[in-house]
PDB file of C-alpha atoms in Angstrom:
ATOM      1  CA  UNK A  14      37.823 -98.601 -28.073  1.00 65.00           C
ATOM      2  CA  UNK A  15      39.893-101.221 -29.671  1.00 61.00           C
ATOM      3  CA  UNK A  16      42.745-102.487 -27.223  1.00 91.00           C
ATOM      4  CA  UNK A  17      44.302-105.352 -28.657  1.00 95.00           C
ATOM      5  CA  UNK A  18      45.067-104.897 -32.593  1.00 95.00           C
ATOM      6  CA  UNK A  19      46.313-107.266 -34.905  1.00 95.00           C
ATOM      7  CA  UNK A  20      47.855-105.791 -37.834  1.00 88.00           C
ATOM      8  CA  UNK A  21      46.339-108.352 -40.463  1.00 89.00           C
ATOM      9  CA  UNK A  22      43.193-109.812 -40.351  1.00 93.00           C
ATOM     10  CA  UNK A  23      43.798-112.423 -43.349  1.00 95.00           C
ATOM     11  CA  UNK A  24      47.032-113.350 -44.942  1.00 96.00           C
ATOM     12  CA  UNK A  25      47.626-116.056 -47.807  1.00 97.00           C
ATOM     13  CA  UNK A  26      51.275-117.152 -47.967  1.00 97.00           C
ATOM     14  CA  UNK A  27      53.428-119.730 -49.705  1.00 97.00           C
ATOM     15  CA  UNK A  28      55.085-122.867 -47.948  1.00 98.00           C
ATOM     16  CA  UNK A  29      58.561-121.755 -47.008  1.00 97.00           C
ATOM     17  CA  UNK A  30      57.776-117.876 -46.591  1.00 97.00           C
ATOM     18  CA  UNK A  31      58.664-116.059 -43.426  1.00 97.00           C
ATOM     19  CA  UNK A  32      55.689-114.551 -41.754  1.00 97.00           C
ATOM     20  CA  UNK A  33      55.126-111.953 -39.240  1.00 97.00           C
ATOM     21  CA  UNK A  34      52.057-111.293 -37.124  1.00 97.00           C
ATOM     22  CA  UNK A  35      51.961-108.184 -35.215  1.00 97.00           C
ATOM     23  CA  UNK A  36      50.187-107.503 -32.060  1.00 97.00           C
ATOM     24  CA  UNK A  37      49.666-103.909 -30.171  1.00 97.00           C
ATOM     25  CA  UNK A  38      48.001-103.494 -26.874  1.00 96.00           C
ATOM     26  CA  UNK A  39      47.239-100.093 -25.675  1.00 95.00           C
ATOM     27  CA  UNK A  40      46.608-100.907 -21.850  1.00 92.00           C
ATOM     28  CA  UNK A  41      49.998-101.339 -20.509  1.00 92.00           C
ATOM     29  CA  UNK A  42      49.627-104.769 -19.781  1.00 92.00           C
ATOM     30  CA  UNK A  43      52.649-106.877 -18.730  1.00 92.00           C
ATOM     31  CA  UNK A  44      51.775-110.268 -20.229  1.00 93.00           C
ATOM     32  CA  UNK A  45      50.879-110.953 -23.858  1.00 95.00           C
ATOM     33  CA  UNK A  46      50.120-114.249 -25.513  1.00 96.00           C
ATOM     34  CA  UNK A  47      49.709-115.931 -29.000  1.00 98.00           C
ATOM     35  CA  UNK A  48      47.280-118.750 -29.240  1.00 97.00           C
ATOM     36  CA  UNK A  49      45.900-120.623 -32.473  1.00 97.00           C
ATOM     37  CA  UNK A  50      42.482-121.727 -32.781  1.00 96.00           C
ATOM     38  CA  UNK A  51      41.656-124.350 -35.030  1.00 95.00           C
ATOM     39  CA  UNK A  52      38.211-126.210 -35.586  1.00 92.00           C
ATOM     40  CA  UNK A  53      37.282-128.486 -32.982  1.00 90.00           C
ATOM     41  CA  UNK A  54      40.117-127.892 -30.644  1.00 92.00           C
ATOM     42  CA  UNK A  55      40.483-125.580 -27.802  1.00 90.00           C
ATOM     43  CA  UNK A  56      42.776-122.520 -28.058  1.00 94.00           C
ATOM     44  CA  UNK A  57      46.189-123.932 -27.917  1.00 96.00           C
ATOM     45  CA  UNK A  58      49.197-121.569 -26.393  1.00 96.00           C
ATOM     46  CA  UNK A  59      52.208-121.106 -28.727  1.00 97.00           C
ATOM     47  CA  UNK A  60      54.226-118.406 -26.865  1.00 97.00           C
ATOM     48  CA  UNK A  61      53.723-115.969 -23.952  1.00 95.00           C
ATOM     49  CA  UNK A  62      55.732-112.970 -22.763  1.00 95.00           C
ATOM     50  CA  UNK A  63      55.458-111.606 -19.073  1.00 92.00           C
ATOM     51  CA  UNK A  64      57.958-108.774 -19.560  1.00 92.00           C
ATOM     52  CA  UNK A  65      59.820-106.963 -22.363  1.00 93.00           C
ATOM     53  CA  UNK A  66      62.362-109.264 -23.994  1.00 92.00           C
ATOM     54  CA  UNK A  67      61.284-112.141 -21.939  1.00 93.00           C
ATOM     55  CA  UNK A  68      59.537-114.975 -23.722  1.00 95.00           C
ATOM     56  CA  UNK A  69      58.218-118.474 -22.709  1.00 94.00           C
ATOM     57  CA  UNK A  70      57.279-121.653 -24.814  1.00 96.00           C
ATOM     58  CA  UNK A  71      53.678-122.575 -24.628  1.00 95.00           C
ATOM     59  CA  UNK A  72      52.086-125.878 -25.362  1.00 93.00           C
ATOM     60  CA  UNK A  73      53.089-125.853 -29.312  1.00 97.00           C
ATOM     61  CA  UNK A  74      56.072-123.649 -29.818  1.00 97.00           C
ATOM     62  CA  UNK A  75      57.737-125.722 -32.789  1.00 97.00           C
ATOM     63  CA  UNK A  76      58.034-123.702 -36.107  1.00 96.00           C
ATOM     64  CA  UNK A  77      57.372-120.278 -34.465  1.00 98.00           C
ATOM     65  CA  UNK A  78      59.330-117.898 -32.507  1.00 97.00           C
ATOM     66  CA  UNK A  79      58.463-114.369 -31.039  1.00 97.00           C
ATOM     67  CA  UNK A  80      59.897-111.033 -30.127  1.00 97.00           C
ATOM     68  CA  UNK A  81      58.862-108.498 -27.697  1.00 97.00           C
ATOM     69  CA  UNK A  82      61.068-105.406 -27.940  1.00 96.00           C
ATOM     70  CA  UNK A  83      58.413-103.094 -26.575  1.00 96.00           C
ATOM     71  CA  UNK A  84      55.912-103.559 -23.623  1.00 96.00           C
ATOM     72  CA  UNK A  85      53.008-102.865 -26.217  1.00 96.00           C
ATOM     73  CA  UNK A  86      54.367-105.080 -28.994  1.00 97.00           C
ATOM     74  CA  UNK A  87      54.220-108.758 -29.423  1.00 97.00           C
ATOM     75  CA  UNK A  88      55.081-110.438 -32.643  1.00 97.00           C
ATOM     76  CA  UNK A  89      54.705-113.911 -33.913  1.00 98.00           C
ATOM     77  CA  UNK A  90      57.109-115.168 -36.512  1.00 98.00           C
ATOM     78  CA  UNK A  91      56.899-118.280 -38.689  1.00 97.00           C
ATOM     79  CA  UNK A  92      60.205-118.936 -40.124  1.00 94.00           C
ATOM     80  CA  UNK A  93      59.444-121.078 -42.805  1.00 97.00           C
ATOM     81  CA  UNK A  94      55.625-121.350 -43.014  1.00 97.00           C
ATOM     82  CA  UNK A  95      53.936-124.750 -43.835  1.00 97.00           C
ATOM     83  CA  UNK A  96      50.400-125.882 -44.670  1.00 97.00           C
ATOM     84  CA  UNK A  97      49.856-127.303 -41.349  1.00 97.00           C
ATOM     85  CA  UNK A  98      50.366-123.871 -39.494  1.00 98.00           C
ATOM     86  CA  UNK A  99      46.934-122.625 -41.658  1.00 98.00           C
ATOM     87  CA  UNK A 100      45.093-121.600 -38.651  1.00 97.00           C
ATOM     88  CA  UNK A 101      43.432-118.433 -36.717  1.00 97.00           C
ATOM     89  CA  UNK A 102      46.030-116.662 -34.601  1.00 98.00           C
ATOM     90  CA  UNK A 103      44.833-114.796 -31.621  1.00 97.00           C
ATOM     91  CA  UNK A 104      46.807-112.637 -29.599  1.00 97.00           C
ATOM     92  CA  UNK A 105      45.785-111.642 -26.101  1.00 96.00           C
ATOM     93  CA  UNK A 106      47.167-109.615 -23.303  1.00 95.00           C
ATOM     94  CA  UNK A 107      46.636-109.663 -19.435  1.00 93.00           C
ATOM     95  CA  UNK A 108      47.687-107.380 -16.723  1.00 88.00           C
ATOM     96  CA  UNK A 109      50.098-108.682 -13.807  1.00 76.00           C
ATOM     97  CA  UNK A 110      49.766-111.982 -11.953  1.00 71.00           C
ATOM     98  CA  UNK A 111      47.449-114.858 -13.361  1.00 65.00           C
ATOM     99  CA  UNK A 112      45.323-114.741 -10.354  1.00 69.00           C
ATOM    100  CA  UNK A 113      42.125-114.049  -9.482  1.00 67.00           C
ATOM    101  CA  UNK A 114      39.482-112.816 -12.116  1.00 69.00           C
ATOM    102  CA  UNK A 115      42.739-111.437 -14.188  1.00 77.00           C
ATOM    103  CA  UNK A 116      41.009-111.893 -17.701  1.00 89.00           C
ATOM    104  CA  UNK A 117      42.723-112.003 -21.175  1.00 93.00           C
ATOM    105  CA  UNK A 118      41.645-109.185 -23.813  1.00 95.00           C
ATOM    106  CA  UNK A 119      41.941-110.895 -27.229  1.00 96.00           C
ATOM    107  CA  UNK A 120      42.651-109.214 -30.512  1.00 95.00           C
ATOM    108  CA  UNK A 121      40.115-110.154 -33.618  1.00 93.00           C
ATOM    109  CA  UNK A 122      42.575-112.566 -34.809  1.00 95.00           C
ATOM    110  CA  UNK A 123      44.659-113.170 -38.045  1.00 96.00           C
ATOM    111  CA  UNK A 124      43.668-115.876 -40.221  1.00 96.00           C
ATOM    112  CA  UNK A 125      46.607-117.382 -42.129  1.00 97.00           C
ATOM    113  CA  UNK A 126      46.387-119.688 -44.900  1.00 98.00           C
ATOM    114  CA  UNK A 127      49.541-121.471 -46.138  1.00 98.00           C
ATOM    115  CA  UNK A 128      49.596-122.861 -49.639  1.00 97.00           C
TER     116      UNK A 128
ATOM    117  CA  UNK B  18      46.134-135.445 -19.247  1.00 75.00           C
ATOM    118  CA  UNK B  19      44.295-132.543 -18.921  1.00 86.00           C
ATOM    119  CA  UNK B  20      40.747-132.143 -20.585  1.00 92.00           C
ATOM    120  CA  UNK B  21      37.870-129.665 -21.115  1.00 96.00           C
ATOM    121  CA  UNK B  22      34.557-131.129 -22.543  1.00 96.00           C
ATOM    122  CA  UNK B  23      31.903-128.926 -24.081  1.00 97.00           C
ATOM    123  CA  UNK B  24      29.188-129.926 -26.347  1.00 97.00           C
ATOM    124  CA  UNK B  25      29.891-128.812 -30.113  1.00 97.00           C
ATOM    125  CA  UNK B  26      26.722-127.223 -30.950  1.00 97.00           C
ATOM    126  CA  UNK B  27      23.585-126.501 -29.242  1.00 98.00           C
ATOM    127  CA  UNK B  28      20.207-124.786 -30.758  1.00 98.00           C
ATOM    128  CA  UNK B  29      17.861-122.907 -28.800  1.00 97.00           C
ATOM    129  CA  UNK B  30      14.922-120.360 -29.588  1.00 97.00           C
ATOM    130  CA  UNK B  31      14.778-116.670 -28.883  1.00 97.00           C
ATOM    131  CA  UNK B  32      13.329-115.810 -25.545  1.00 97.00           C
ATOM    132  CA  UNK B  33      14.042-119.211 -24.242  1.00 98.00           C
ATOM    133  CA  UNK B  34      16.668-120.328 -21.770  1.00 98.00           C
ATOM    134  CA  UNK B  35      19.820-122.483 -22.550  1.00 98.00           C
ATOM    135  CA  UNK B  36      22.382-124.176 -20.390  1.00 98.00           C
ATOM    136  CA  UNK B  37      26.082-125.057 -21.889  1.00 98.00           C
ATOM    137  CA  UNK B  38      27.846-127.607 -19.798  1.00 98.00           C
ATOM    138  CA  UNK B  39      31.365-127.860 -19.254  1.00 98.00           C
ATOM    139  CA  UNK B  40      33.188-130.701 -17.676  1.00 98.00           C
ATOM    140  CA  UNK B  41      36.907-130.783 -16.595  1.00 97.00           C
ATOM    141  CA  UNK B  42      39.761-132.666 -15.629  1.00 96.00           C
ATOM    142  CA  UNK B  43      42.797-130.728 -14.809  1.00 94.00           C
ATOM    143  CA  UNK B  44      45.828-130.612 -12.720  1.00 90.00           C
ATOM    144  CA  UNK B  45      44.703-128.535  -9.863  1.00 92.00           C
ATOM    145  CA  UNK B  46      42.277-125.796 -10.147  1.00 94.00           C
ATOM    146  CA  UNK B  47      42.597-122.314  -9.993  1.00 93.00           C
ATOM    147  CA  UNK B  48      39.286-120.846 -11.489  1.00 94.00           C
ATOM    148  CA  UNK B  49      37.161-121.309 -14.585  1.00 96.00           C
ATOM    149  CA  UNK B  50      36.385-118.883 -17.267  1.00 96.00           C
ATOM    150  CA  UNK B  51      33.560-118.341 -19.709  1.00 97.00           C
ATOM    151  CA  UNK B  52      34.298-116.272 -23.103  1.00 97.00           C
ATOM    152  CA  UNK B  53      31.801-115.525 -25.867  1.00 98.00           C
ATOM    153  CA  UNK B  54      33.188-115.364 -29.280  1.00 96.00           C
ATOM    154  CA  UNK B  55      31.178-113.985 -32.021  1.00 96.00           C
ATOM    155  CA  UNK B  56      32.079-115.393 -35.476  1.00 93.00           C
ATOM    156  CA  UNK B  57      35.186-113.543 -36.711  1.00 88.00           C
ATOM    157  CA  UNK B  58      35.763-111.691 -33.802  1.00 91.00           C
ATOM    158  CA  UNK B  59      37.557-111.866 -30.689  1.00 92.00           C
ATOM    159  CA  UNK B  60      36.900-113.829 -27.673  1.00 95.00           C
ATOM    160  CA  UNK B  61      35.294-111.739 -24.771  1.00 95.00           C
ATOM    161  CA  UNK B  62      35.228-112.296 -21.130  1.00 94.00           C
ATOM    162  CA  UNK B  63      31.675-113.540 -19.682  1.00 96.00           C
ATOM    163  CA  UNK B  64      32.369-114.675 -16.245  1.00 95.00           C
ATOM    164  CA  UNK B  65      34.844-116.340 -13.706  1.00 94.00           C
ATOM    165  CA  UNK B  66      34.270-118.699 -11.091  1.00 96.00           C
ATOM    166  CA  UNK B  67      36.555-120.048  -8.144  1.00 95.00           C
ATOM    167  CA  UNK B  68      34.145-120.981  -5.546  1.00 96.00           C
ATOM    168  CA  UNK B  69      31.344-123.302  -5.817  1.00 97.00           C
ATOM    169  CA  UNK B  70      28.000-121.910  -6.372  1.00 97.00           C
ATOM    170  CA  UNK B  71      26.239-119.355  -8.818  1.00 97.00           C
ATOM    171  CA  UNK B  72      27.494-116.146 -10.255  1.00 94.00           C
ATOM    172  CA  UNK B  73      24.854-114.131 -11.894  1.00 94.00           C
ATOM    173  CA  UNK B  74      25.312-111.134 -14.231  1.00 91.00           C
ATOM    174  CA  UNK B  75      22.426-109.896 -15.999  1.00 94.00           C
ATOM    175  CA  UNK B  76      20.916-112.303 -18.204  1.00 97.00           C
ATOM    176  CA  UNK B  77      24.054-114.738 -17.891  1.00 97.00           C
ATOM    177  CA  UNK B  78      25.010-116.811 -15.215  1.00 97.00           C
ATOM    178  CA  UNK B  79      27.664-119.267 -14.120  1.00 98.00           C
ATOM    179  CA  UNK B  80      27.833-122.374 -12.018  1.00 98.00           C
ATOM    180  CA  UNK B  81      30.683-124.182 -10.495  1.00 98.00           C
ATOM    181  CA  UNK B  82      30.994-127.560  -8.795  1.00 98.00           C
ATOM    182  CA  UNK B  83      34.614-128.143  -7.995  1.00 97.00           C
ATOM    183  CA  UNK B  84      33.875-131.756  -6.502  1.00 96.00           C
ATOM    184  CA  UNK B  85      32.347-132.744  -9.786  1.00 96.00           C
ATOM    185  CA  UNK B  86      34.746-130.803 -12.097  1.00 97.00           C
ATOM    186  CA  UNK B  87      31.595-129.477 -13.736  1.00 97.00           C
ATOM    187  CA  UNK B  88      30.257-125.956 -14.615  1.00 98.00           C
ATOM    188  CA  UNK B  89      27.395-124.470 -16.717  1.00 98.00           C
ATOM    189  CA  UNK B  90      26.842-121.240 -18.486  1.00 98.00           C
ATOM    190  CA  UNK B  91      23.055-120.341 -18.252  1.00 98.00           C
ATOM    191  CA  UNK B  92      21.672-117.853 -20.747  1.00 98.00           C
ATOM    192  CA  UNK B  93      18.129-116.364 -20.006  1.00 97.00           C
ATOM    193  CA  UNK B  94      15.770-114.324 -22.556  1.00 97.00           C
ATOM    194  CA  UNK B  95      17.800-115.570 -25.382  1.00 98.00           C
ATOM    195  CA  UNK B  96      18.317-112.962 -28.140  1.00 97.00           C
ATOM    196  CA  UNK B  97      19.523-113.398 -31.670  1.00 97.00           C
ATOM    197  CA  UNK B  98      22.678-111.590 -30.848  1.00 97.00           C
ATOM    198  CA  UNK B  99      23.286-114.480 -28.438  1.00 98.00           C
ATOM    199  CA  UNK B 100      24.368-116.728 -31.393  1.00 98.00           C
ATOM    200  CA  UNK B 101      28.009-117.118 -30.805  1.00 98.00           C
ATOM    201  CA  UNK B 102      30.586-119.625 -29.586  1.00 97.00           C
ATOM    202  CA  UNK B 103      31.126-120.052 -25.720  1.00 98.00           C
ATOM    203  CA  UNK B 104      34.414-120.985 -24.610  1.00 98.00           C
ATOM    204  CA  UNK B 105      35.196-122.675 -21.126  1.00 98.00           C
ATOM    205  CA  UNK B 106      38.639-122.463 -19.775  1.00 96.00           C
ATOM    206  CA  UNK B 107      40.184-123.813 -16.770  1.00 96.00           C
ATOM    207  CA  UNK B 108      43.260-122.356 -14.740  1.00 93.00           C
ATOM    208  CA  UNK B 109      45.335-125.284 -13.540  1.00 91.00           C
ATOM    209  CA  UNK B 110      47.848-125.659 -10.953  1.00 89.00           C
ATOM    210  CA  UNK B 111      50.453-123.827 -12.771  1.00 86.00           C
ATOM    211  CA  UNK B 112      48.321-121.049 -13.461  1.00 85.00           C
ATOM    212  CA  UNK B 113      47.928-121.951 -17.009  1.00 88.00           C
ATOM    213  CA  UNK B 114      44.511-121.808 -19.042  1.00 92.00           C
ATOM    214  CA  UNK B 115      43.300-125.037 -20.251  1.00 94.00           C
ATOM    215  CA  UNK B 116      40.581-124.418 -22.980  1.00 96.00           C
ATOM    216  CA  UNK B 117      37.657-126.402 -24.170  1.00 96.00           C
ATOM    217  CA  UNK B 118      36.776-126.565 -28.002  1.00 96.00           C
ATOM    218  CA  UNK B 119      33.815-124.379 -27.490  1.00 97.00           C
ATOM    219  CA  UNK B 120      30.086-124.637 -27.991  1.00 98.00           C
ATOM    220  CA  UNK B 121      28.400-123.040 -31.108  1.00 97.00           C
ATOM    221  CA  UNK B 122      25.028-121.678 -30.047  1.00 98.00           C
ATOM    222  CA  UNK B 123      22.601-121.206 -32.491  1.00 98.00           C
ATOM    223  CA  UNK B 124      19.408-119.135 -31.814  1.00 97.00           C
ATOM    224  CA  UNK B 125      16.311-119.456 -33.979  1.00 96.00           C
ATOM    225  CA  UNK B 126      13.483-117.162 -34.187  1.00 94.00           C
TER     226      UNK B 126
END
């Protein structure tokens, strides 16, 4: 019944390493999103994509990039990880236009620790 | 700026009723969502309000007052499995979601 799968639940990386977070959805959704979730803060949007090879910056894109080569897969890349990127990363997908009760389906999250 | 406020933590007793409030100030309004997130798990959709009033769905109800910038999530007949964080999110005039920090609900026997 899993619909949004994030490849890694827990990662520990060192400062300066390149980090790939993978997300795959099996619902044929057009839209995919990467958020980070930190204690005491609401979810913050990093990047989103509304179509293959398309990407839009969210509220906090600095230090991140994304790739969407196939409809079902949306990757988040940290080119050079830093300690302030230690966080829980949530991937989500949604169908079509952001109207009505068009809800997000989330993955279980990837907890990244940067040492 | 845009802001969503929710209590950080609430405690309630099994079998009781609890109301989780959410107030918002956003650039426009195109709907309000409640999500439930159990520890270590994905947030899951609970409810959606776009018009004023109460939406009931089983033990859970959600209320919206657009003029007051206010919503609440009402949970009845609380069960231990309702222990979770409850996230309030508002869709603004650009159809972007603005998220509250979440309310951690602790249910005691």
